[in-house]
């Protein structure tokens, strides 16, 4: 009897070992199958898209220039959104553009606001050469809306530059084009508003290549400058390039003209960039910065990284 019991115990032990081995083998098979399924699922999943651009703005002009290329929102993104509107600047910043540009006009009572033209006809969709210098801010803002590329027929409000500066100057570089602010005192008032909103390294004063008085005013307060040229202006480049910290050239200028501007040894900004094709062309021609009018079409590729 004792021998039978021992044999039974041995057989029981062997059966237990076999059972455990079988269970272990099943677990291994199941885990392997799951691993195959996980790998297959990962293979089937589309890759996580690379963000189009960082939403952080350029912290200074030097930071901007460290990016290759760097991007500026022309009038906030003039091809798609109402020029110089808060909507445009918010969209541009949300898209990841590190610098914005604003053209400045002035009302009868001395309010600086975003406008590129001498009149508001084009942006408001009116006729009659409505000159903002003949209107107070209250009159302009109550009677007229910025309708060009607006999301509704009603349009969006015109915006005082002080509001734009307050919202974006601390986190982004802002290119300011005084446009028709020719009076020296008015320009000083504008510079005062700029520097009250952010230090000098957050600003670039923009002007046509022959505006030497603008560069003098900027340099007196430590603000960088950008002078822009068209192909027709190349004969004046040698005599005026020293007035500017950065240079600009229209994208359509010939490659030889681009080489001439690049030879000045200063950052060169191409205008205007309207999409991937023009971005590629500007890159080929050697542009360091891109003045972008169509931001959604252009930033289908990642923004330039710091070099």
PDB file of C-alpha atoms in Angstrom:
ATOM      1  CA  UNK A   1       0.000   0.000   0.000  1.00  0.00           C
ATOM      2  CA  UNK A   2       2.805   2.379   0.893  1.00  0.00           C
ATOM      3  CA  UNK A   3       4.444   1.783  -2.501  1.00  0.00           C
ATOM      4  CA  UNK A   4       1.192   2.495  -4.307  1.00  0.00           C
ATOM      5  CA  UNK A   5       0.733   5.692  -2.319  1.00  0.00           C
ATOM      6  CA  UNK A   6       4.270   6.831  -3.213  1.00  0.00           C
ATOM      7  CA  UNK A   7       3.681   6.076  -6.862  1.00  0.00           C
ATOM      8  CA  UNK A   8       0.427   7.981  -6.744  1.00  0.00           C
ATOM      9  CA  UNK A   9       2.158  10.945  -5.113  1.00  0.00           C
ATOM     10  CA  UNK A  10       4.858  10.895  -7.774  1.00  0.00           C
ATOM     11  CA  UNK A  11       2.317  10.698 -10.536  1.00  0.00           C
ATOM     12  CA  UNK A  12       0.352  13.540  -8.875  1.00  0.00           C
ATOM     13  CA  UNK A  13       3.503  15.652  -8.691  1.00  0.00           C
ATOM     14  CA  UNK A  14       4.316  14.993 -12.318  1.00  0.00           C
ATOM     15  CA  UNK A  15       0.723  15.867 -13.306  1.00  0.00           C
ATOM     16  CA  UNK A  16       0.957  19.140 -11.380  1.00  0.00           C
ATOM     17  CA  UNK A  17       4.224  20.064 -13.076  1.00  0.00           C
ATOM     18  CA  UNK A  18       2.778  19.233 -16.471  1.00  0.00           C
ATOM     19  CA  UNK A  19      -0.306  21.311 -15.755  1.00  0.00           C
ATOM     20  CA  UNK A  20       1.784  24.296 -14.662  1.00  0.00           C
ATOM     21  CA  UNK A  21       3.965  23.951 -17.739  1.00  0.00           C
ATOM     22  CA  UNK A  22       0.935  23.861 -19.992  1.00  0.00           C
ATOM     23  CA  UNK A  23      -0.521  26.972 -18.335  1.00  0.00           C
ATOM     24  CA  UNK A  24       2.804  28.764 -18.649  1.00  0.00           C
ATOM     25  CA  UNK A  25       3.033  27.821 -22.291  1.00  0.00           C
ATOM     26  CA  UNK A  26      -0.468  29.142 -22.903  1.00  0.00           C
ATOM     27  CA  UNK A  27       0.390  32.418 -21.150  1.00  0.00           C
ATOM     28  CA  UNK A  28       3.499  32.810 -23.305  1.00  0.00           C
ATOM     29  CA  UNK A  29       1.490  32.126 -26.467  1.00  0.00           C
ATOM     30  CA  UNK A  30      -1.208  34.623 -25.459  1.00  0.00           C
ATOM     31  CA  UNK A  31       1.344  37.301 -24.567  1.00  0.00           C
ATOM     32  CA  UNK A  32       3.130  36.777 -27.863  1.00  0.00           C
ATOM     33  CA  UNK A  33      -0.130  37.102 -29.764  1.00  0.00           C
ATOM     34  CA  UNK A  34      -0.950  40.297 -27.889  1.00  0.00           C
ATOM     35  CA  UNK A  35       2.482  41.698 -28.667  1.00  0.00           C
ATOM     36  CA  UNK A  36       1.972  40.991 -32.339  1.00  0.00           C
ATOM     37  CA  UNK A  37      -1.395  42.729 -32.233  1.00  0.00           C
ATOM     38  CA  UNK A  38       0.063  45.756 -30.411  1.00  0.00           C
ATOM     39  CA  UNK A  39       2.885  46.114 -32.906  1.00  0.00           C
ATOM     40  CA  UNK A  40       0.450  45.714 -35.784  1.00  0.00           C
ATOM     41  CA  UNK A  41      -1.840  48.343 -34.288  1.00  0.00           C
ATOM     42  CA  UNK A  42       1.060  50.761 -33.916  1.00  0.00           C
ATOM     43  CA  UNK A  43       2.095  50.136 -37.477  1.00  0.00           C
ATOM     44  CA  UNK A  44      -1.442  50.819 -38.636  1.00  0.00           C
ATOM     45  CA  UNK A  45      -1.744  54.072 -36.678  1.00  0.00           C
ATOM     46  CA  UNK A  46      -0.744  57.272 -38.503  1.00  0.00           C
ATOM     47  CA  UNK A  47       2.289  59.018 -37.001  1.00  0.00           C
ATOM     48  CA  UNK A  48       1.665  61.893 -34.645  1.00  0.00           C
ATOM     49  CA  UNK A  49       1.855  65.041 -36.770  1.00  0.00           C
ATOM     50  CA  UNK A  50       4.693  67.425 -36.084  1.00  0.00           C
ATOM     51  CA  UNK A  51       3.391  70.750 -34.771  1.00  0.00           C
ATOM     52  CA  UNK A  52       3.426  73.407 -37.479  1.00  0.00           C
ATOM     53  CA  UNK A  53       5.246  75.879 -35.290  1.00  0.00           C
ATOM     54  CA  UNK A  54       5.924  76.776 -31.710  1.00  0.00           C
ATOM     55  CA  UNK A  55       3.415  79.230 -30.260  1.00  0.00           C
ATOM     56  CA  UNK A  56       6.110  81.014 -28.267  1.00  0.00           C
ATOM     57  CA  UNK A  57       7.050  84.334 -29.824  1.00  0.00           C
ATOM     58  CA  UNK A  58      10.558  85.638 -30.353  1.00  0.00           C
ATOM     59  CA  UNK A  59      11.772  87.050 -27.059  1.00  0.00           C
ATOM     60  CA  UNK A  60      13.968  89.663 -28.743  1.00  0.00           C
ATOM     61  CA  UNK A  61      15.294  90.758 -32.125  1.00  0.00           C
ATOM     62  CA  UNK A  62      18.436  88.710 -31.455  1.00  0.00           C
ATOM     63  CA  UNK A  63      16.308  85.653 -30.697  1.00  0.00           C
ATOM     64  CA  UNK A  64      14.363  86.224 -33.903  1.00  0.00           C
ATOM     65  CA  UNK A  65      17.533  86.405 -35.954  1.00  0.00           C
ATOM     66  CA  UNK A  66      18.781  83.138 -34.435  1.00  0.00           C
ATOM     67  CA  UNK A  67      15.982  81.289 -36.247  1.00  0.00           C
ATOM     68  CA  UNK A  68      16.557  80.088 -39.790  1.00  0.00           C
ATOM     69  CA  UNK A  69      14.376  81.369 -41.265  1.00  0.00           C
ATOM     70  CA  UNK A  70      12.369  83.679 -39.039  1.00  0.00           C
ATOM     71  CA  UNK A  71       8.766  84.654 -39.766  1.00  0.00           C
ATOM     72  CA  UNK A  72       6.821  87.918 -39.483  1.00  0.00           C
ATOM     73  CA  UNK A  73       3.059  88.200 -39.920  1.00  0.00           C
ATOM     74  CA  UNK A  74       2.512  90.918 -42.539  1.00  0.00           C
ATOM     75  CA  UNK A  75      -0.222  93.194 -41.174  1.00  0.00           C
ATOM     76  CA  UNK A  76      -1.155  90.228 -39.008  1.00  0.00           C
ATOM     77  CA  UNK A  77      -1.751  87.983 -42.032  1.00  0.00           C
ATOM     78  CA  UNK A  78      -3.178  90.236 -44.721  1.00  0.00           C
ATOM     79  CA  UNK A  79      -4.088  87.534 -47.250  1.00  0.00           C
ATOM     80  CA  UNK A  80      -6.540  85.737 -44.995  1.00  0.00           C
ATOM     81  CA  UNK A  81      -7.630  88.025 -42.161  1.00  0.00           C
ATOM     82  CA  UNK A  82      -8.612  91.683 -41.709  1.00  0.00           C
ATOM     83  CA  UNK A  83      -5.428  93.740 -41.798  1.00  0.00           C
ATOM     84  CA  UNK A  84      -4.128  94.988 -38.449  1.00  0.00           C
ATOM     85  CA  UNK A  85      -7.150  93.586 -36.625  1.00  0.00           C
ATOM     86  CA  UNK A  86      -6.986  91.890 -33.255  1.00  0.00           C
ATOM     87  CA  UNK A  87      -8.450  88.818 -34.970  1.00  0.00           C
ATOM     88  CA  UNK A  88      -5.520  88.709 -37.397  1.00  0.00           C
ATOM     89  CA  UNK A  89      -2.865  89.072 -34.706  1.00  0.00           C
ATOM     90  CA  UNK A  90      -4.487  86.479 -32.470  1.00  0.00           C
ATOM     91  CA  UNK A  91      -4.663  84.035 -35.386  1.00  0.00           C
ATOM     92  CA  UNK A  92      -1.054  84.731 -36.350  1.00  0.00           C
ATOM     93  CA  UNK A  93       0.219  84.162 -32.834  1.00  0.00           C
ATOM     94  CA  UNK A  94      -1.907  81.025 -32.460  1.00  0.00           C
ATOM     95  CA  UNK A  95      -0.358  79.757 -35.708  1.00  0.00           C
ATOM     96  CA  UNK A  96       3.083  80.125 -34.179  1.00  0.00           C
ATOM     97  CA  UNK A  97       4.444  83.223 -35.902  1.00  0.00           C
ATOM     98  CA  UNK A  98       7.063  84.775 -33.634  1.00  0.00           C
ATOM     99  CA  UNK A  99       6.889  88.368 -34.918  1.00  0.00           C
ATOM    100  CA  UNK A 100       4.068  90.569 -36.150  1.00  0.00           C
ATOM    101  CA  UNK A 101       3.967  93.738 -38.243  1.00  0.00           C
ATOM    102  CA  UNK A 102       1.688  96.735 -37.926  1.00  0.00           C
ATOM    103  CA  UNK A 103       1.303  99.852 -40.083  1.00  0.00           C
ATOM    104  CA  UNK A 104       0.297 102.883 -38.070  1.00  0.00           C
ATOM    105  CA  UNK A 105      -2.109 105.703 -38.889  1.00  0.00           C
ATOM    106  CA  UNK A 106      -3.344 108.541 -36.669  1.00  0.00           C
ATOM    107  CA  UNK A 107      -6.722 110.095 -36.057  1.00  0.00           C
ATOM    108  CA  UNK A 108      -7.553 113.778 -35.748  1.00  0.00           C
ATOM    109  CA  UNK A 109      -7.361 113.600 -31.961  1.00  0.00           C
ATOM    110  CA  UNK A 110      -4.016 111.793 -31.903  1.00  0.00           C
ATOM    111  CA  UNK A 111      -4.986 108.134 -31.549  1.00  0.00           C
ATOM    112  CA  UNK A 112      -2.596 105.733 -33.285  1.00  0.00           C
ATOM    113  CA  UNK A 113      -4.308 102.749 -34.863  1.00  0.00           C
ATOM    114  CA  UNK A 114      -3.610  99.987 -37.362  1.00  0.00           C
ATOM    115  CA  UNK A 115      -3.988 101.089 -41.001  1.00  0.00           C
ATOM    116  CA  UNK A 116      -1.730 100.805 -44.032  1.00  0.00           C
ATOM    117  CA  UNK A 117      -3.350 103.376 -46.338  1.00  0.00           C
ATOM    118  CA  UNK A 118      -3.907 107.126 -46.262  1.00  0.00           C
ATOM    119  CA  UNK A 119      -7.650 106.443 -46.310  1.00  0.00           C
ATOM    120  CA  UNK A 120      -9.920 103.773 -44.894  1.00  0.00           C
ATOM    121  CA  UNK A 121     -11.710 103.212 -48.223  1.00  0.00           C
ATOM    122  CA  UNK A 122     -10.074  99.892 -49.087  1.00  0.00           C
ATOM    123  CA  UNK A 123     -10.357  98.298 -45.662  1.00  0.00           C
ATOM    124  CA  UNK A 124     -13.854  99.604 -44.886  1.00  0.00           C
ATOM    125  CA  UNK A 125     -15.272  99.076 -48.370  1.00  0.00           C
ATOM    126  CA  UNK A 126     -16.330 102.697 -48.760  1.00  0.00           C
ATOM    127  CA  UNK A 127     -15.681 105.454 -51.296  1.00  0.00           C
ATOM    128  CA  UNK A 128     -14.813 109.115 -50.973  1.00  0.00           C
ATOM    129  CA  UNK A 129     -11.204 109.068 -49.762  1.00  0.00           C
ATOM    130  CA  UNK A 130     -12.143 108.976 -46.100  1.00  0.00           C
ATOM    131  CA  UNK A 131      -9.045 110.322 -44.370  1.00  0.00           C
ATOM    132  CA  UNK A 132      -8.657 109.194 -40.739  1.00  0.00           C
ATOM    133  CA  UNK A 133      -6.811 112.400 -39.868  1.00  0.00           C
ATOM    134  CA  UNK A 134     -10.118 114.243 -40.349  1.00  0.00           C
ATOM    135  CA  UNK A 135     -11.929 111.993 -37.859  1.00  0.00           C
ATOM    136  CA  UNK A 136     -11.702 111.594 -34.114  1.00  0.00           C
ATOM    137  CA  UNK A 137     -11.218 108.071 -32.832  1.00  0.00           C
ATOM    138  CA  UNK A 138     -14.795 108.072 -31.537  1.00  0.00           C
ATOM    139  CA  UNK A 139     -16.108 109.057 -34.971  1.00  0.00           C
ATOM    140  CA  UNK A 140     -14.003 106.524 -36.832  1.00  0.00           C
ATOM    141  CA  UNK A 141     -14.719 103.597 -34.524  1.00  0.00           C
ATOM    142  CA  UNK A 142     -18.449 104.283 -34.352  1.00  0.00           C
ATOM    143  CA  UNK A 143     -19.004 104.771 -38.101  1.00  0.00           C
ATOM    144  CA  UNK A 144     -16.560 102.382 -39.756  1.00  0.00           C
ATOM    145  CA  UNK A 145     -15.505  98.763 -39.498  1.00  0.00           C
ATOM    146  CA  UNK A 146     -12.553  96.874 -40.947  1.00  0.00           C
ATOM    147  CA  UNK A 147     -14.237  94.663 -43.566  1.00  0.00           C
ATOM    148  CA  UNK A 148     -11.403  93.438 -45.782  1.00  0.00           C
ATOM    149  CA  UNK A 149     -11.194  89.620 -45.358  1.00  0.00           C
ATOM    150  CA  UNK A 150     -13.504  89.888 -42.362  1.00  0.00           C
ATOM    151  CA  UNK A 151     -15.405  86.749 -41.288  1.00  0.00           C
ATOM    152  CA  UNK A 152     -18.756  88.553 -41.539  1.00  0.00           C
ATOM    153  CA  UNK A 153     -20.157  91.345 -43.695  1.00  0.00           C
ATOM    154  CA  UNK A 154     -20.314  93.564 -40.621  1.00  0.00           C
ATOM    155  CA  UNK A 155     -16.535  93.552 -40.295  1.00  0.00           C
ATOM    156  CA  UNK A 156     -14.351  93.841 -37.216  1.00  0.00           C
ATOM    157  CA  UNK A 157     -13.285  96.921 -35.241  1.00  0.00           C
ATOM    158  CA  UNK A 158     -10.223  98.958 -36.047  1.00  0.00           C
ATOM    159  CA  UNK A 159      -7.699  98.616 -33.244  1.00  0.00           C
ATOM    160  CA  UNK A 160      -5.588 101.147 -31.409  1.00  0.00           C
ATOM    161  CA  UNK A 161      -1.938 100.179 -31.573  1.00  0.00           C
ATOM    162  CA  UNK A 162      -1.692 100.610 -27.812  1.00  0.00           C
ATOM    163  CA  UNK A 163      -3.987  97.573 -27.494  1.00  0.00           C
ATOM    164  CA  UNK A 164      -1.843  95.554 -29.911  1.00  0.00           C
ATOM    165  CA  UNK A 165       1.305  96.557 -28.058  1.00  0.00           C
ATOM    166  CA  UNK A 166      -0.198  95.738 -24.660  1.00  0.00           C
ATOM    167  CA  UNK A 167      -1.231  92.266 -25.756  1.00  0.00           C
ATOM    168  CA  UNK A 168       1.762  91.125 -27.815  1.00  0.00           C
ATOM    169  CA  UNK A 169       4.858  93.266 -27.259  1.00  0.00           C
ATOM    170  CA  UNK A 170       6.009  91.448 -24.123  1.00  0.00           C
ATOM    171  CA  UNK A 171       6.057  88.055 -25.850  1.00  0.00           C
ATOM    172  CA  UNK A 172       6.718  88.825 -29.533  1.00  0.00           C
ATOM    173  CA  UNK A 173       8.854  91.053 -31.700  1.00  0.00           C
ATOM    174  CA  UNK A 174       6.776  93.775 -33.366  1.00  0.00           C
ATOM    175  CA  UNK A 175       7.708  95.497 -36.628  1.00  0.00           C
ATOM    176  CA  UNK A 176       6.213  98.992 -36.628  1.00  0.00           C
ATOM    177  CA  UNK A 177       5.731 100.880 -39.892  1.00  0.00           C
ATOM    178  CA  UNK A 178       4.951 104.560 -39.127  1.00  0.00           C
ATOM    179  CA  UNK A 179       3.759 104.899 -42.714  1.00  0.00           C
ATOM    180  CA  UNK A 180       2.283 108.411 -42.784  1.00  0.00           C
ATOM    181  CA  UNK A 181       3.478 109.531 -39.353  1.00  0.00           C
ATOM    182  CA  UNK A 182       5.955 112.068 -40.719  1.00  0.00           C
ATOM    183  CA  UNK A 183       5.721 114.674 -37.993  1.00  0.00           C
ATOM    184  CA  UNK A 184       8.716 114.393 -35.653  1.00  0.00           C
ATOM    185  CA  UNK A 185       6.716 114.908 -32.463  1.00  0.00           C
ATOM    186  CA  UNK A 186       4.064 112.398 -33.505  1.00  0.00           C
ATOM    187  CA  UNK A 187       6.783 109.856 -34.218  1.00  0.00           C
ATOM    188  CA  UNK A 188       8.312 110.477 -30.803  1.00  0.00           C
ATOM    189  CA  UNK A 189       4.895 109.928 -29.247  1.00  0.00           C
ATOM    190  CA  UNK A 190       4.629 106.605 -31.083  1.00  0.00           C
ATOM    191  CA  UNK A 191       8.106 105.550 -29.959  1.00  0.00           C
ATOM    192  CA  UNK A 192       7.107 106.438 -26.417  1.00  0.00           C
ATOM    193  CA  UNK A 193       4.104 104.132 -26.592  1.00  0.00           C
ATOM    194  CA  UNK A 194       6.278 101.360 -27.959  1.00  0.00           C
ATOM    195  CA  UNK A 195       8.903 101.580 -25.233  1.00  0.00           C
ATOM    196  CA  UNK A 196       6.255 101.878 -22.533  1.00  0.00           C
ATOM    197  CA  UNK A 197       4.893  98.495 -23.647  1.00  0.00           C
ATOM    198  CA  UNK A 198       8.186  96.577 -23.956  1.00  0.00           C
ATOM    199  CA  UNK A 199      11.967  97.141 -23.999  1.00  0.00           C
ATOM    200  CA  UNK A 200      13.770  98.226 -27.165  1.00  0.00           C
ATOM    201  CA  UNK A 201      14.859  94.684 -28.054  1.00  0.00           C
ATOM    202  CA  UNK A 202      11.227  93.754 -28.769  1.00  0.00           C
ATOM    203  CA  UNK A 203      10.862  96.279 -31.593  1.00  0.00           C
ATOM    204  CA  UNK A 204      11.859  96.859 -35.196  1.00  0.00           C
ATOM    205  CA  UNK A 205      11.104 100.180 -36.866  1.00  0.00           C
ATOM    206  CA  UNK A 206      10.329  99.598 -40.533  1.00  0.00           C
ATOM    207  CA  UNK A 207      10.664 102.041 -43.412  1.00  0.00           C
ATOM    208  CA  UNK A 208      11.247 102.465 -47.118  1.00  0.00           C
ATOM    209  CA  UNK A 209      14.963 102.484 -47.887  1.00  0.00           C
ATOM    210  CA  UNK A 210      15.229 106.299 -48.289  1.00  0.00           C
ATOM    211  CA  UNK A 211      13.714 107.200 -44.899  1.00  0.00           C
ATOM    212  CA  UNK A 212      16.938 108.142 -43.105  1.00  0.00           C
ATOM    213  CA  UNK A 213      15.129 110.252 -40.481  1.00  0.00           C
ATOM    214  CA  UNK A 214      13.343 107.122 -39.314  1.00  0.00           C
ATOM    215  CA  UNK A 215      16.591 105.276 -38.690  1.00  0.00           C
ATOM    216  CA  UNK A 216      17.977 108.223 -36.742  1.00  0.00           C
ATOM    217  CA  UNK A 217      14.929 108.311 -34.458  1.00  0.00           C
ATOM    218  CA  UNK A 218      15.137 104.548 -33.882  1.00  0.00           C
ATOM    219  CA  UNK A 219      18.839 104.473 -33.123  1.00  0.00           C
ATOM    220  CA  UNK A 220      18.507 107.281 -30.598  1.00  0.00           C
ATOM    221  CA  UNK A 221      16.392 104.950 -28.445  1.00  0.00           C
ATOM    222  CA  UNK A 222      18.136 101.652 -29.273  1.00  0.00           C
ATOM    223  CA  UNK A 223      15.478 100.169 -31.564  1.00  0.00           C
ATOM    224  CA  UNK A 224      16.520  98.017 -34.523  1.00  0.00           C
ATOM    225  CA  UNK A 225      15.533  99.031 -38.049  1.00  0.00           C
ATOM    226  CA  UNK A 226      14.494  97.339 -41.279  1.00  0.00           C
ATOM    227  CA  UNK A 227      14.735  99.108 -44.627  1.00  0.00           C
ATOM    228  CA  UNK A 228      13.053  97.510 -47.604  1.00  0.00           C
ATOM    229  CA  UNK A 229      13.858  97.775 -51.308  1.00  0.00           C
ATOM    230  CA  UNK A 230      12.229  96.865 -54.587  1.00  0.00           C
ATOM    231  CA  UNK A 231      14.188  95.686 -57.590  1.00  0.00           C
ATOM    232  CA  UNK A 232      13.933  99.198 -59.043  1.00  0.00           C
ATOM    233  CA  UNK A 233      15.806 100.583 -56.013  1.00  0.00           C
ATOM    234  CA  UNK A 234      19.005  98.598 -56.390  1.00  0.00           C
ATOM    235  CA  UNK A 235      20.884 101.589 -57.748  1.00  0.00           C
ATOM    236  CA  UNK A 236      20.472 103.258 -54.324  1.00  0.00           C
ATOM    237  CA  UNK A 237      21.473 100.250 -52.219  1.00  0.00           C
ATOM    238  CA  UNK A 238      25.179 101.064 -51.828  1.00  0.00           C
ATOM    239  CA  UNK A 239      24.450 104.580 -50.567  1.00  0.00           C
ATOM    240  CA  UNK A 240      21.687 103.663 -48.122  1.00  0.00           C
ATOM    241  CA  UNK A 241      22.245 100.129 -46.807  1.00  0.00           C
ATOM    242  CA  UNK A 242      24.329 101.391 -43.885  1.00  0.00           C
ATOM    243  CA  UNK A 243      21.255 103.150 -42.508  1.00  0.00           C
ATOM    244  CA  UNK A 244      19.528  99.872 -41.682  1.00  0.00           C
ATOM    245  CA  UNK A 245      20.151  96.944 -39.332  1.00  0.00           C
ATOM    246  CA  UNK A 246      18.188  94.587 -41.592  1.00  0.00           C
ATOM    247  CA  UNK A 247      17.386  94.813 -45.279  1.00  0.00           C
ATOM    248  CA  UNK A 248      14.336  93.726 -47.259  1.00  0.00           C
ATOM    249  CA  UNK A 249      13.918  92.821 -50.902  1.00  0.00           C
ATOM    250  CA  UNK A 250      10.879  91.914 -52.937  1.00  0.00           C
ATOM    251  CA  UNK A 251      10.758  88.220 -53.708  1.00  0.00           C
ATOM    252  CA  UNK A 252      10.449  88.834 -57.453  1.00  0.00           C
ATOM    253  CA  UNK A 253      13.831  90.539 -57.668  1.00  0.00           C
ATOM    254  CA  UNK A 254      16.376  88.716 -59.828  1.00  0.00           C
ATOM    255  CA  UNK A 255      18.824  86.255 -58.232  1.00  0.00           C
ATOM    256  CA  UNK A 256      21.704  88.616 -59.025  1.00  0.00           C
ATOM    257  CA  UNK A 257      19.929  91.419 -57.161  1.00  0.00           C
ATOM    258  CA  UNK A 258      19.392  89.102 -54.233  1.00  0.00           C
ATOM    259  CA  UNK A 259      23.095  88.301 -54.250  1.00  0.00           C
ATOM    260  CA  UNK A 260      23.904  92.017 -54.202  1.00  0.00           C
ATOM    261  CA  UNK A 261      21.691  92.608 -51.165  1.00  0.00           C
ATOM    262  CA  UNK A 262      23.027  89.523 -49.381  1.00  0.00           C
ATOM    263  CA  UNK A 263      26.572  90.785 -49.975  1.00  0.00           C
ATOM    264  CA  UNK A 264      25.830  93.682 -47.581  1.00  0.00           C
ATOM    265  CA  UNK A 265      26.266  91.191 -44.754  1.00  0.00           C
ATOM    266  CA  UNK A 266      22.980  91.977 -42.995  1.00  0.00           C
ATOM    267  CA  UNK A 267      19.877  89.848 -42.401  1.00  0.00           C
ATOM    268  CA  UNK A 268      17.606  90.036 -45.446  1.00  0.00           C
ATOM    269  CA  UNK A 269      13.827  89.660 -45.259  1.00  0.00           C
ATOM    270  CA  UNK A 270      11.821  88.576 -48.312  1.00  0.00           C
ATOM    271  CA  UNK A 271       8.412  90.029 -49.045  1.00  0.00           C
ATOM    272  CA  UNK A 272       5.832  88.724 -49.583  1.00  0.00           C
ATOM    273  CA  UNK A 273       5.508  85.031 -48.766  1.00  0.00           C
ATOM    274  CA  UNK A 274       2.153  83.588 -49.816  1.00  0.00           C
ATOM    275  CA  UNK A 275       2.668  79.840 -49.471  1.00  0.00           C
ATOM    276  CA  UNK A 276       5.096  76.941 -49.672  1.00  0.00           C
ATOM    277  CA  UNK A 277       6.232  77.748 -53.228  1.00  0.00           C
ATOM    278  CA  UNK A 278       7.217  81.325 -52.410  1.00  0.00           C
ATOM    279  CA  UNK A 279       8.792  80.165 -49.153  1.00  0.00           C
ATOM    280  CA  UNK A 280      10.951  77.728 -51.121  1.00  0.00           C
ATOM    281  CA  UNK A 281      11.875  80.439 -53.628  1.00  0.00           C
ATOM    282  CA  UNK A 282      12.857  82.883 -50.888  1.00  0.00           C
ATOM    283  CA  UNK A 283      14.937  80.204 -49.183  1.00  0.00           C
ATOM    284  CA  UNK A 284      16.741  79.445 -52.444  1.00  0.00           C
ATOM    285  CA  UNK A 285      17.488  83.136 -52.942  1.00  0.00           C
ATOM    286  CA  UNK A 286      19.017  83.339 -49.486  1.00  0.00           C
ATOM    287  CA  UNK A 287      16.367  85.106 -47.413  1.00  0.00           C
ATOM    288  CA  UNK A 288      16.964  85.035 -43.670  1.00  0.00           C
ATOM    289  CA  UNK A 289      13.469  86.201 -42.756  1.00  0.00           C
ATOM    290  CA  UNK A 290      10.035  85.883 -44.300  1.00  0.00           C
ATOM    291  CA  UNK A 291       7.372  88.595 -44.332  1.00  0.00           C
ATOM    292  CA  UNK A 292       4.312  86.361 -44.594  1.00  0.00           C
ATOM    293  CA  UNK A 293       0.941  87.497 -45.887  1.00  0.00           C
ATOM    294  CA  UNK A 294      -0.723  84.049 -46.096  1.00  0.00           C
ATOM    295  CA  UNK A 295       0.129  82.349 -42.837  1.00  0.00           C
ATOM    296  CA  UNK A 296      -1.977  79.161 -43.103  1.00  0.00           C
ATOM    297  CA  UNK A 297      -0.615  78.379 -46.580  1.00  0.00           C
ATOM    298  CA  UNK A 298       2.975  79.110 -45.600  1.00  0.00           C
ATOM    299  CA  UNK A 299       3.157  77.345 -42.260  1.00  0.00           C
ATOM    300  CA  UNK A 300       2.197  73.973 -43.665  1.00  0.00           C
ATOM    301  CA  UNK A 301       5.873  73.256 -42.942  1.00  0.00           C
ATOM    302  CA  UNK A 302       7.513  73.697 -39.542  1.00  0.00           C
ATOM    303  CA  UNK A 303       8.771  77.099 -38.508  1.00  0.00           C
ATOM    304  CA  UNK A 304      12.533  77.658 -38.588  1.00  0.00           C
ATOM    305  CA  UNK A 305      14.479  76.410 -35.596  1.00  0.00           C
ATOM    306  CA  UNK A 306      17.138  78.243 -33.668  1.00  0.00           C
ATOM    307  CA  UNK A 307      20.532  77.889 -35.286  1.00  0.00           C
TER     308      UNK A 307
END
